[in-house]
PDB file of N, CA, C and O in Angstrom:
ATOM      1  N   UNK A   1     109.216  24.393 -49.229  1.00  0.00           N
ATOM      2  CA  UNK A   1     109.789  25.011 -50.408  1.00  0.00           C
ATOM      3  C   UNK A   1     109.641  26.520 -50.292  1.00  0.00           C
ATOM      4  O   UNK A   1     108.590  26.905 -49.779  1.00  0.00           O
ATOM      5  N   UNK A   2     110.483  27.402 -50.668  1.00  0.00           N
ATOM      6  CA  UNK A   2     110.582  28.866 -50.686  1.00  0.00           C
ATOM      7  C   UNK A   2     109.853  28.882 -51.892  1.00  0.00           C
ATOM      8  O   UNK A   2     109.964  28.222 -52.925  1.00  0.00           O
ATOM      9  N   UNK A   3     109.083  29.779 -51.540  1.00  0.00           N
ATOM     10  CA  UNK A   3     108.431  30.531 -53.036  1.00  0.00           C
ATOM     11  C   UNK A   3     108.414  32.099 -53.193  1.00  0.00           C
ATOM     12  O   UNK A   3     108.441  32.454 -52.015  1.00  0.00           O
ATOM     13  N   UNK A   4     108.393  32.951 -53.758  1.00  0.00           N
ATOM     14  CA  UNK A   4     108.106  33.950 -54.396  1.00  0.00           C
ATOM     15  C   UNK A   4     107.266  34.603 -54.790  1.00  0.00           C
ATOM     16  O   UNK A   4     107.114  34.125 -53.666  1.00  0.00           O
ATOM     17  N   UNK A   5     106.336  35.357 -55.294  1.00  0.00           N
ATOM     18  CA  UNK A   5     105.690  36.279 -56.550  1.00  0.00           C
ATOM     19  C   UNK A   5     106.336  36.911 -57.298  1.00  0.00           C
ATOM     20  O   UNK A   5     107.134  37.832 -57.122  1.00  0.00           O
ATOM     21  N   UNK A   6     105.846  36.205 -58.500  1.00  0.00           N
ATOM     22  CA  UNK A   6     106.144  36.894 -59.808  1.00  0.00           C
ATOM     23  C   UNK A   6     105.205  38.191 -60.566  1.00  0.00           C
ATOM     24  O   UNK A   6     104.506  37.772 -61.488  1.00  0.00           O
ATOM     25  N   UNK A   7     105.119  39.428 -60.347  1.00  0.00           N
ATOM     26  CA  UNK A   7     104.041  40.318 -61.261  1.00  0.00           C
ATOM     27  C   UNK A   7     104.659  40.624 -62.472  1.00  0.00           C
ATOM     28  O   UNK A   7     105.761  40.170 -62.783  1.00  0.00           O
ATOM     29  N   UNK A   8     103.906  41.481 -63.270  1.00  0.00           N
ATOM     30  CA  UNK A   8     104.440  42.112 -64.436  1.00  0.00           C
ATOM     31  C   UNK A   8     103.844  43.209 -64.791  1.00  0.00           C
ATOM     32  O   UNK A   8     102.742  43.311 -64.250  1.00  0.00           O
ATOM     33  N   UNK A   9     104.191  44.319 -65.671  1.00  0.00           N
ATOM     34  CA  UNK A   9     103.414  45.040 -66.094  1.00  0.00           C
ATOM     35  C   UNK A   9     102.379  45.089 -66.817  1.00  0.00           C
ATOM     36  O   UNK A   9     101.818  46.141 -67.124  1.00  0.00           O
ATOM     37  N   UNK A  10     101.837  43.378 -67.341  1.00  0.00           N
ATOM     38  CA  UNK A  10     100.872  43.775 -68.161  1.00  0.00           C
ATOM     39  C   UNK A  10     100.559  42.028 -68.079  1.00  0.00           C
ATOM     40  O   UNK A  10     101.460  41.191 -68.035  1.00  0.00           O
ATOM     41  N   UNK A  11      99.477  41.797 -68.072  1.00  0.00           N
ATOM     42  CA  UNK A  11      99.103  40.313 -68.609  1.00  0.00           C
ATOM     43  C   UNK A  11      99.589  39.337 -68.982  1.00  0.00           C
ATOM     44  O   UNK A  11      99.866  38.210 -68.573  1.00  0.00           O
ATOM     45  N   UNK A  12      99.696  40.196 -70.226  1.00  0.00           N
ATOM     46  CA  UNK A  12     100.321  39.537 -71.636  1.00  0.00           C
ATOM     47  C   UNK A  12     101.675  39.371 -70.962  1.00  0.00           C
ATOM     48  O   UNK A  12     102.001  38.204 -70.744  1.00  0.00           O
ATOM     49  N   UNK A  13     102.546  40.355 -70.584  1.00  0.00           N
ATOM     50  CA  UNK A  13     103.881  40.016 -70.129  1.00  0.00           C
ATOM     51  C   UNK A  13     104.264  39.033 -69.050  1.00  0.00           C
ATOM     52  O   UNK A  13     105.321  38.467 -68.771  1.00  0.00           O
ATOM     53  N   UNK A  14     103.001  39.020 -68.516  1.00  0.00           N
ATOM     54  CA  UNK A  14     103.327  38.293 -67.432  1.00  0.00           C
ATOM     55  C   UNK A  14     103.029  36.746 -67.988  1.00  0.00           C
ATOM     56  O   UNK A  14     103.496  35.723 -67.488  1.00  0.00           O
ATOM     57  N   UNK A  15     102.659  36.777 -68.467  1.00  0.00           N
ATOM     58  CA  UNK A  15     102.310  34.813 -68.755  1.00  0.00           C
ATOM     59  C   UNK A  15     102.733  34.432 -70.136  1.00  0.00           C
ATOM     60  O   UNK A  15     102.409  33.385 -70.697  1.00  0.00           O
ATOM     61  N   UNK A  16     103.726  35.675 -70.795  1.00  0.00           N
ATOM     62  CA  UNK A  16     104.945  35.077 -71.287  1.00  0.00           C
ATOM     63  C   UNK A  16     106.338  35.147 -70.955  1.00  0.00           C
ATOM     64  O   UNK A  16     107.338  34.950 -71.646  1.00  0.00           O
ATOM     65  N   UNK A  17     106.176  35.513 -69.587  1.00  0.00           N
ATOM     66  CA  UNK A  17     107.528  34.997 -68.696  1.00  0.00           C
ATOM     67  C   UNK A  17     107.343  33.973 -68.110  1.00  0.00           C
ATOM     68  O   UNK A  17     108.223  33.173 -67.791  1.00  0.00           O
ATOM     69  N   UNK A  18     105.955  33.857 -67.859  1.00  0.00           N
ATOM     70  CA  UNK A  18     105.661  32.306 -67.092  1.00  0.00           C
ATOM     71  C   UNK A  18     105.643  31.361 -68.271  1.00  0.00           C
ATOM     72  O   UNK A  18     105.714  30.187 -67.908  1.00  0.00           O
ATOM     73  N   UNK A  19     105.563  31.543 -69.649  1.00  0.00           N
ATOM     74  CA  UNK A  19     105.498  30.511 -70.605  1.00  0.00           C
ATOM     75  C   UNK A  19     107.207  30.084 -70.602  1.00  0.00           C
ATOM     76  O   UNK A  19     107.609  28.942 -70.379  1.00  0.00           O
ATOM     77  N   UNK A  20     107.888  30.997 -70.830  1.00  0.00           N
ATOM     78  CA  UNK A  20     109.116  31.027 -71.054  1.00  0.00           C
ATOM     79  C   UNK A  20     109.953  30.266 -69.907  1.00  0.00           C
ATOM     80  O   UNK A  20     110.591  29.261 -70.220  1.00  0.00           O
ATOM     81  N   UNK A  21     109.954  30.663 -68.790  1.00  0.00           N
ATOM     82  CA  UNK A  21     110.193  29.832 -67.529  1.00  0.00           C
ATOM     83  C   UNK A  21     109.923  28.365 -67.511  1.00  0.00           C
ATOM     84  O   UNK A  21     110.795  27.529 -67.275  1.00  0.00           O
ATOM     85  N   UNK A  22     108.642  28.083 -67.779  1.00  0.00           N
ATOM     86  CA  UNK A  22     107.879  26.938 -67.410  1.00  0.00           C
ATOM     87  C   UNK A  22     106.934  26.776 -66.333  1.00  0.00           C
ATOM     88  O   UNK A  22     106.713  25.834 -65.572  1.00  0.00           O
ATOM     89  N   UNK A  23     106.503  27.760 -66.435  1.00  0.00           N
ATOM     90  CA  UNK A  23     105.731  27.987 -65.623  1.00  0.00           C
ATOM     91  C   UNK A  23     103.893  27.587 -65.934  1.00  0.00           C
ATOM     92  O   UNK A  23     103.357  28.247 -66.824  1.00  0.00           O
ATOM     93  N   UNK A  24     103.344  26.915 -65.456  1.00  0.00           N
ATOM     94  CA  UNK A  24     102.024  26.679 -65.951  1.00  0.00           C
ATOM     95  C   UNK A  24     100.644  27.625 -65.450  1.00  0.00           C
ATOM     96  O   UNK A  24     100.206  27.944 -64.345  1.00  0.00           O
ATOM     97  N   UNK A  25     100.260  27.858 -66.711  1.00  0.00           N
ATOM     98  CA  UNK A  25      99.244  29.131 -66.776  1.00  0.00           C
ATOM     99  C   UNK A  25      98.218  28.969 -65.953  1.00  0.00           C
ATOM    100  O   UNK A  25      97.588  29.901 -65.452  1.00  0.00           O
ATOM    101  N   UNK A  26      97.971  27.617 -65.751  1.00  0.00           N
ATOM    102  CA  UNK A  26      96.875  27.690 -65.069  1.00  0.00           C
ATOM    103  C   UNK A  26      97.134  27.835 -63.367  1.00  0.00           C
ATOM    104  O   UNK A  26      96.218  27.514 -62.609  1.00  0.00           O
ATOM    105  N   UNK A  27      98.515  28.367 -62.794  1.00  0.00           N
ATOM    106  CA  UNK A  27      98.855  28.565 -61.328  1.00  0.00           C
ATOM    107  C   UNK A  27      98.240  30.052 -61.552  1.00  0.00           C
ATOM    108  O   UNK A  27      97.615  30.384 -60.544  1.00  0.00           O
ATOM    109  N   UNK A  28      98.227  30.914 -62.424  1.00  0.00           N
ATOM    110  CA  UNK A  28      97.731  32.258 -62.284  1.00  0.00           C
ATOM    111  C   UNK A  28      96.899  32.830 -61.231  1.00  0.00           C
ATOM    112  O   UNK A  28      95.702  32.569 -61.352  1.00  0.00           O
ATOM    113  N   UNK A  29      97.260  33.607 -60.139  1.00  0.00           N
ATOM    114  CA  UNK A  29      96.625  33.697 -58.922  1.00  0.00           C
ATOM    115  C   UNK A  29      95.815  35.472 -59.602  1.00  0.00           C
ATOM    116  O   UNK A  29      96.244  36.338 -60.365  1.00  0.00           O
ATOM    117  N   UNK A  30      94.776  35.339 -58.975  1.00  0.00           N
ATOM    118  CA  UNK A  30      93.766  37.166 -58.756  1.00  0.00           C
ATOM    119  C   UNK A  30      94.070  37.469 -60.054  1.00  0.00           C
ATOM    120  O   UNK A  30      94.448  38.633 -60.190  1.00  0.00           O
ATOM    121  N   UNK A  31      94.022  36.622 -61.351  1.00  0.00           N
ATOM    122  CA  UNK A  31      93.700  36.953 -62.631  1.00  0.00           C
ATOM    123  C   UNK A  31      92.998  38.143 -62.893  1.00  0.00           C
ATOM    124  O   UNK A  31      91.898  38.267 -62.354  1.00  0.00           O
ATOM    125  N   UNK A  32      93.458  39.125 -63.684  1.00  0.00           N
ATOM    126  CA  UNK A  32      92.470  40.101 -64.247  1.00  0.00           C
ATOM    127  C   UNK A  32      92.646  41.372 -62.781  1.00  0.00           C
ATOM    128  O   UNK A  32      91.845  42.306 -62.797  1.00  0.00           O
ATOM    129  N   UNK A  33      93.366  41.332 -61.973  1.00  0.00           N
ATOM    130  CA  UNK A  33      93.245  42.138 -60.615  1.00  0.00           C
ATOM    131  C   UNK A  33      94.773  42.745 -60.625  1.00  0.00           C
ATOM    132  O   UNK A  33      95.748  42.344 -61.261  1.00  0.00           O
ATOM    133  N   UNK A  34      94.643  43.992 -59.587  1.00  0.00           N
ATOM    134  CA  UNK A  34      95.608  44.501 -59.300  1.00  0.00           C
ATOM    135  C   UNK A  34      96.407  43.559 -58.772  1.00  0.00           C
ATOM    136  O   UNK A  34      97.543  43.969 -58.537  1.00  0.00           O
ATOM    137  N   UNK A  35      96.176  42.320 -58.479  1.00  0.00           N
ATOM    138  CA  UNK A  35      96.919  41.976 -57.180  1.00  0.00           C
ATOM    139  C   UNK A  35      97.594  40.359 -58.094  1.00  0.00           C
ATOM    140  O   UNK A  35      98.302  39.536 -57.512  1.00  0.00           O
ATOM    141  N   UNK A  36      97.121  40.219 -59.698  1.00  0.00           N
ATOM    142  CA  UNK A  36      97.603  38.883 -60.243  1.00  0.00           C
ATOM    143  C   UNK A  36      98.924  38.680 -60.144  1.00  0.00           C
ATOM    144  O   UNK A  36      99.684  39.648 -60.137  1.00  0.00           O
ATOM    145  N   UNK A  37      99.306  37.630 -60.069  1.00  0.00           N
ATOM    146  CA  UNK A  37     100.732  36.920 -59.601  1.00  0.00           C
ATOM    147  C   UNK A  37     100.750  35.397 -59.823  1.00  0.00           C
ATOM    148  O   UNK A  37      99.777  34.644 -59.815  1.00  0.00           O
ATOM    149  N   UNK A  38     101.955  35.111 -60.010  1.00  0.00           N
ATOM    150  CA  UNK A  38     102.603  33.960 -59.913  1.00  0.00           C
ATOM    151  C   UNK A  38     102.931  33.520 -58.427  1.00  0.00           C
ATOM    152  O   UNK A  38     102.798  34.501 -57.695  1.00  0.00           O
ATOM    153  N   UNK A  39     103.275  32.498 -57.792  1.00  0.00           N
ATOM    154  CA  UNK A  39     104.320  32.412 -57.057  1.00  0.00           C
ATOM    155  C   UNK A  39     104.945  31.233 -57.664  1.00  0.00           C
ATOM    156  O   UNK A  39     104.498  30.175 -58.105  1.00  0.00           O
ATOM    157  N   UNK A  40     106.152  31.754 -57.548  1.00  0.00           N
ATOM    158  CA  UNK A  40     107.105  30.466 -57.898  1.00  0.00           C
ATOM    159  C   UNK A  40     108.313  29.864 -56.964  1.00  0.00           C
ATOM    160  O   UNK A  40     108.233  30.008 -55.744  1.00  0.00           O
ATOM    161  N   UNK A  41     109.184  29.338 -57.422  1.00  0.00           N
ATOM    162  CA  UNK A  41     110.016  28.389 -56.590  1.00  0.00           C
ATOM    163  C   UNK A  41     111.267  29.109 -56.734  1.00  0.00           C
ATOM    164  O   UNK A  41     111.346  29.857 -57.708  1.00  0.00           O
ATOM    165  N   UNK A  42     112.379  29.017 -55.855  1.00  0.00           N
ATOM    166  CA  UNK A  42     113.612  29.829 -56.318  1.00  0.00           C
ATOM    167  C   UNK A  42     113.769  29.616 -57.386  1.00  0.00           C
ATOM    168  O   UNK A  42     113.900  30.554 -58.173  1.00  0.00           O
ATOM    169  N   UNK A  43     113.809  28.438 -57.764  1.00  0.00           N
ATOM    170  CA  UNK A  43     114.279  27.823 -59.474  1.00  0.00           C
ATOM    171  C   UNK A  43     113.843  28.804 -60.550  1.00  0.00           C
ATOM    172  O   UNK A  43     114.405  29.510 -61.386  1.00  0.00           O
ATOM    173  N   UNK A  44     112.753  28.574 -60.216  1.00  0.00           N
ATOM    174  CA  UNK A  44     112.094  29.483 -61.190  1.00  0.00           C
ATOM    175  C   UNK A  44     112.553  31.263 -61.233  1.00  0.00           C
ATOM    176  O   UNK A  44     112.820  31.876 -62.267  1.00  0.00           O
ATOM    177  N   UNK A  45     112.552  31.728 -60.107  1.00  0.00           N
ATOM    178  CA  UNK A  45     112.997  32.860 -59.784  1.00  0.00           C
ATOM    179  C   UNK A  45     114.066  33.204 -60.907  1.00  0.00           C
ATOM    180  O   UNK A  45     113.950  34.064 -61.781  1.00  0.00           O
ATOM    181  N   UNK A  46     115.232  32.261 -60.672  1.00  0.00           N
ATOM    182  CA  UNK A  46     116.708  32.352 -61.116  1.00  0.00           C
ATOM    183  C   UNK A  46     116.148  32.585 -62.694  1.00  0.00           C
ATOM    184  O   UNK A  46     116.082  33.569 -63.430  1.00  0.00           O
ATOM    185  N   UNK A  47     115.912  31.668 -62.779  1.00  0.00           N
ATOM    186  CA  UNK A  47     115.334  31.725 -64.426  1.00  0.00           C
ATOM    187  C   UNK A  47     114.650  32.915 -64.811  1.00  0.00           C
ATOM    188  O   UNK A  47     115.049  33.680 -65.688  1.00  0.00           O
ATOM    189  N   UNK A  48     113.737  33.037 -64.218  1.00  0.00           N
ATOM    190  CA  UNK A  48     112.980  34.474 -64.652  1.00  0.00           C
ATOM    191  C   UNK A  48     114.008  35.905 -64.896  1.00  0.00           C
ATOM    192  O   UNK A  48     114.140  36.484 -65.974  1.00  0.00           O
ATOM    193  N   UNK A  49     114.708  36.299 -63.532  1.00  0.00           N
ATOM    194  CA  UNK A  49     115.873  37.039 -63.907  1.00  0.00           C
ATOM    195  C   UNK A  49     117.043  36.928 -64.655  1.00  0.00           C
ATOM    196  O   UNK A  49     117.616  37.973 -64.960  1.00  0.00           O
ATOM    197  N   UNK A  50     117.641  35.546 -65.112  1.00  0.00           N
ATOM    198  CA  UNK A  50     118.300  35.399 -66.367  1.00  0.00           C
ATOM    199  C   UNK A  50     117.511  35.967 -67.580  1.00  0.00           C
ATOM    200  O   UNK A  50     118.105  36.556 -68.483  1.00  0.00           O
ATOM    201  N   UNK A  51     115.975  35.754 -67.590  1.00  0.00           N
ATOM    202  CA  UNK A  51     115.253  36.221 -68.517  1.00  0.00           C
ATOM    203  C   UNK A  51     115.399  37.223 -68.707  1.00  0.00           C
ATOM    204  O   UNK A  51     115.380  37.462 -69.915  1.00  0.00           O
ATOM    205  N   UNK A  52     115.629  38.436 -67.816  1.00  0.00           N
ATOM    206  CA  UNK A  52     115.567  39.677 -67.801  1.00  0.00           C
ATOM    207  C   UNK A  52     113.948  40.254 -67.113  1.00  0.00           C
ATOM    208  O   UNK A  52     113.183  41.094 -67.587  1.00  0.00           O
ATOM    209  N   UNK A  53     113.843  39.587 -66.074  1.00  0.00           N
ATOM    210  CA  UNK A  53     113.026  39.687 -64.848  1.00  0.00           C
ATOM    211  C   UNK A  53     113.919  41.290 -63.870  1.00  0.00           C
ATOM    212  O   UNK A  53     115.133  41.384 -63.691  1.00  0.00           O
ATOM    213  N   UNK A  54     113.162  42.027 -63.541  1.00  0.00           N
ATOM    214  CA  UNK A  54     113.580  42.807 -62.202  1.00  0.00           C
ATOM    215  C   UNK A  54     113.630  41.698 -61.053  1.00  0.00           C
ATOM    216  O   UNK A  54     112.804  40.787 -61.010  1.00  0.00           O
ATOM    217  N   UNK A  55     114.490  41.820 -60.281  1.00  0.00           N
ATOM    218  CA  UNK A  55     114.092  41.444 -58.333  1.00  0.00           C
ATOM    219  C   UNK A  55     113.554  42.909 -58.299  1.00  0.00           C
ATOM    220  O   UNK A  55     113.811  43.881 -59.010  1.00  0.00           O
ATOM    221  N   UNK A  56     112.618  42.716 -57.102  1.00  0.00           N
ATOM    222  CA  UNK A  56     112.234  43.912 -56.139  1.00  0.00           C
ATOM    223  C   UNK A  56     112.024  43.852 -54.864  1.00  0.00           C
ATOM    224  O   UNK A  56     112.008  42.722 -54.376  1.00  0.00           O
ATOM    225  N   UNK A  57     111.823  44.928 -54.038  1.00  0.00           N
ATOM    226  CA  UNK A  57     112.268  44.605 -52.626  1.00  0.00           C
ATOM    227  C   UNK A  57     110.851  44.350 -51.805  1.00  0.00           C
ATOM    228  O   UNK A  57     110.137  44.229 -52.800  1.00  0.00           O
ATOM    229  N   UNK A  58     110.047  44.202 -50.818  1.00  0.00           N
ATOM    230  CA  UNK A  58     108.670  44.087 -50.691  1.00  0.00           C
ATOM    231  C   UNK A  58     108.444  45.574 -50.174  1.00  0.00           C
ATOM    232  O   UNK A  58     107.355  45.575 -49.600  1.00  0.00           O
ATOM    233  N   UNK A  59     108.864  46.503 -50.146  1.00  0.00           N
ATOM    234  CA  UNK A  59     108.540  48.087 -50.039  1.00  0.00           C
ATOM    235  C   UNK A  59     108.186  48.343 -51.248  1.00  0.00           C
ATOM    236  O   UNK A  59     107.045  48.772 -51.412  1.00  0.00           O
ATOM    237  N   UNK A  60     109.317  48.094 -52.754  1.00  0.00           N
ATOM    238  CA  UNK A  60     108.833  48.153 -54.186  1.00  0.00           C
ATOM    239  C   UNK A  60     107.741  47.459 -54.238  1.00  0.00           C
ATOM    240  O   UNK A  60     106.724  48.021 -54.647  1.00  0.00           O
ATOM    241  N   UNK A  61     107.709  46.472 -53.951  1.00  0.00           N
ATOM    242  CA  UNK A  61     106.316  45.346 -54.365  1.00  0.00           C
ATOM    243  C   UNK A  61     104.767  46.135 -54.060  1.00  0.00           C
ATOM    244  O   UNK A  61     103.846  46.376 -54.840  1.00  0.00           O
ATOM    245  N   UNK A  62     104.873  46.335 -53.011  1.00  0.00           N
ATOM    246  CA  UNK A  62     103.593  47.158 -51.920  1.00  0.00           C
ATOM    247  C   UNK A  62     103.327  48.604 -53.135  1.00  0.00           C
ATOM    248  O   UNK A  62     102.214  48.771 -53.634  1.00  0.00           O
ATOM    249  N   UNK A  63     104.340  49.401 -53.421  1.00  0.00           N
ATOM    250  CA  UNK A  63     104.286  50.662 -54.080  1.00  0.00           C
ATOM    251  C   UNK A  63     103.782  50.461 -54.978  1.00  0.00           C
ATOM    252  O   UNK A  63     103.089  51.392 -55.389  1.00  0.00           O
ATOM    253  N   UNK A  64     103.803  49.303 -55.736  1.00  0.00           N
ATOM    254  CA  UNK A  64     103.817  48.759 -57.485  1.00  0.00           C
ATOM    255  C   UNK A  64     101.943  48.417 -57.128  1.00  0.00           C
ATOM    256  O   UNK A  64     100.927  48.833 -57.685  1.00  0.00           O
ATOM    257  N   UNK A  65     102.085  47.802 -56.355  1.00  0.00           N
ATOM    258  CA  UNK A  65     100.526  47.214 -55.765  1.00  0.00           C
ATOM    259  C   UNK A  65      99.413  48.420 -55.652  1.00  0.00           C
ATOM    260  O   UNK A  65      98.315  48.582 -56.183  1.00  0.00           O
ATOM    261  N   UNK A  66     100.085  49.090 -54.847  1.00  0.00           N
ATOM    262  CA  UNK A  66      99.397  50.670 -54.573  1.00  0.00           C
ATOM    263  C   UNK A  66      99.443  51.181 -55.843  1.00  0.00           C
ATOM    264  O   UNK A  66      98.337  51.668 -56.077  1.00  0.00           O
ATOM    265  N   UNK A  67     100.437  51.354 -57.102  1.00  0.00           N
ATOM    266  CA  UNK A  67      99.683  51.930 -58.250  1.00  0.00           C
ATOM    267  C   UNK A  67      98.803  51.366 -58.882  1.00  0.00           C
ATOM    268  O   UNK A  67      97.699  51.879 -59.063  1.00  0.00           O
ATOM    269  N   UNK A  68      99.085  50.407 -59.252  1.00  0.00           N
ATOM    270  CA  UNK A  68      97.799  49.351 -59.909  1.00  0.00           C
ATOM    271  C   UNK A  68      96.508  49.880 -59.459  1.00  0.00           C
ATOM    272  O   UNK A  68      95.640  50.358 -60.188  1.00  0.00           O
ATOM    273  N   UNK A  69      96.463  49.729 -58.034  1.00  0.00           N
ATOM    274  CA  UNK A  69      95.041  49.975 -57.276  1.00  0.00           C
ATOM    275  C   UNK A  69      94.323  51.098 -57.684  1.00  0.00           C
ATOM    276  O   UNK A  69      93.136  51.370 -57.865  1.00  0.00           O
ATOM    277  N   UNK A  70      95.878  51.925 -57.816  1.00  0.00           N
ATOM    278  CA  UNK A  70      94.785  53.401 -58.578  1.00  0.00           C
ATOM    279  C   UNK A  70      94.973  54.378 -56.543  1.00  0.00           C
ATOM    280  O   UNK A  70      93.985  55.072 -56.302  1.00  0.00           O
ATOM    281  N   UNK A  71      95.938  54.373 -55.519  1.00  0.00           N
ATOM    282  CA  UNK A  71      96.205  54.836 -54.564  1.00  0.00           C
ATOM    283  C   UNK A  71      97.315  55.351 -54.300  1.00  0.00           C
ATOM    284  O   UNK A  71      97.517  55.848 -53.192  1.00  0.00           O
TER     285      UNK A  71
END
């Protein structure tokens, strides 16, 4: 199965896109860390950006990672 990561800007945002999706809270990967994420399934993907999800590219991803970190 193809999967993904899902981040967000904030916690809270992030695990009410995963509520909204269907996504179950308890997959929550590096909780509480620069680095928390989802991964999900294309399915899910599609859904998330109907939601009004960004795609990003893994150069964006890495940059987004590096601010979090505080680098």
């Amino acid at each position: 199965m193809k999967m993904c990561h899902m981040i967000a800007d904030s916690s809270d945002e992030l695990l009410q896109m995963a509520d909204r999706i269907g996504v179950q809270r308890k997959w929550l990967q590096h909780a509480g860390t620069h680095h928390e994420h989802f991964d999900i399934a294309m399915s899910k993907r599609r859904l998330a950006v109907a939601a009004g999800a960004v795609e990003v590219t893994r150069l964006e991803l890495g940059r987004i990672l590096r601010k979090r970190r505080g680098t």
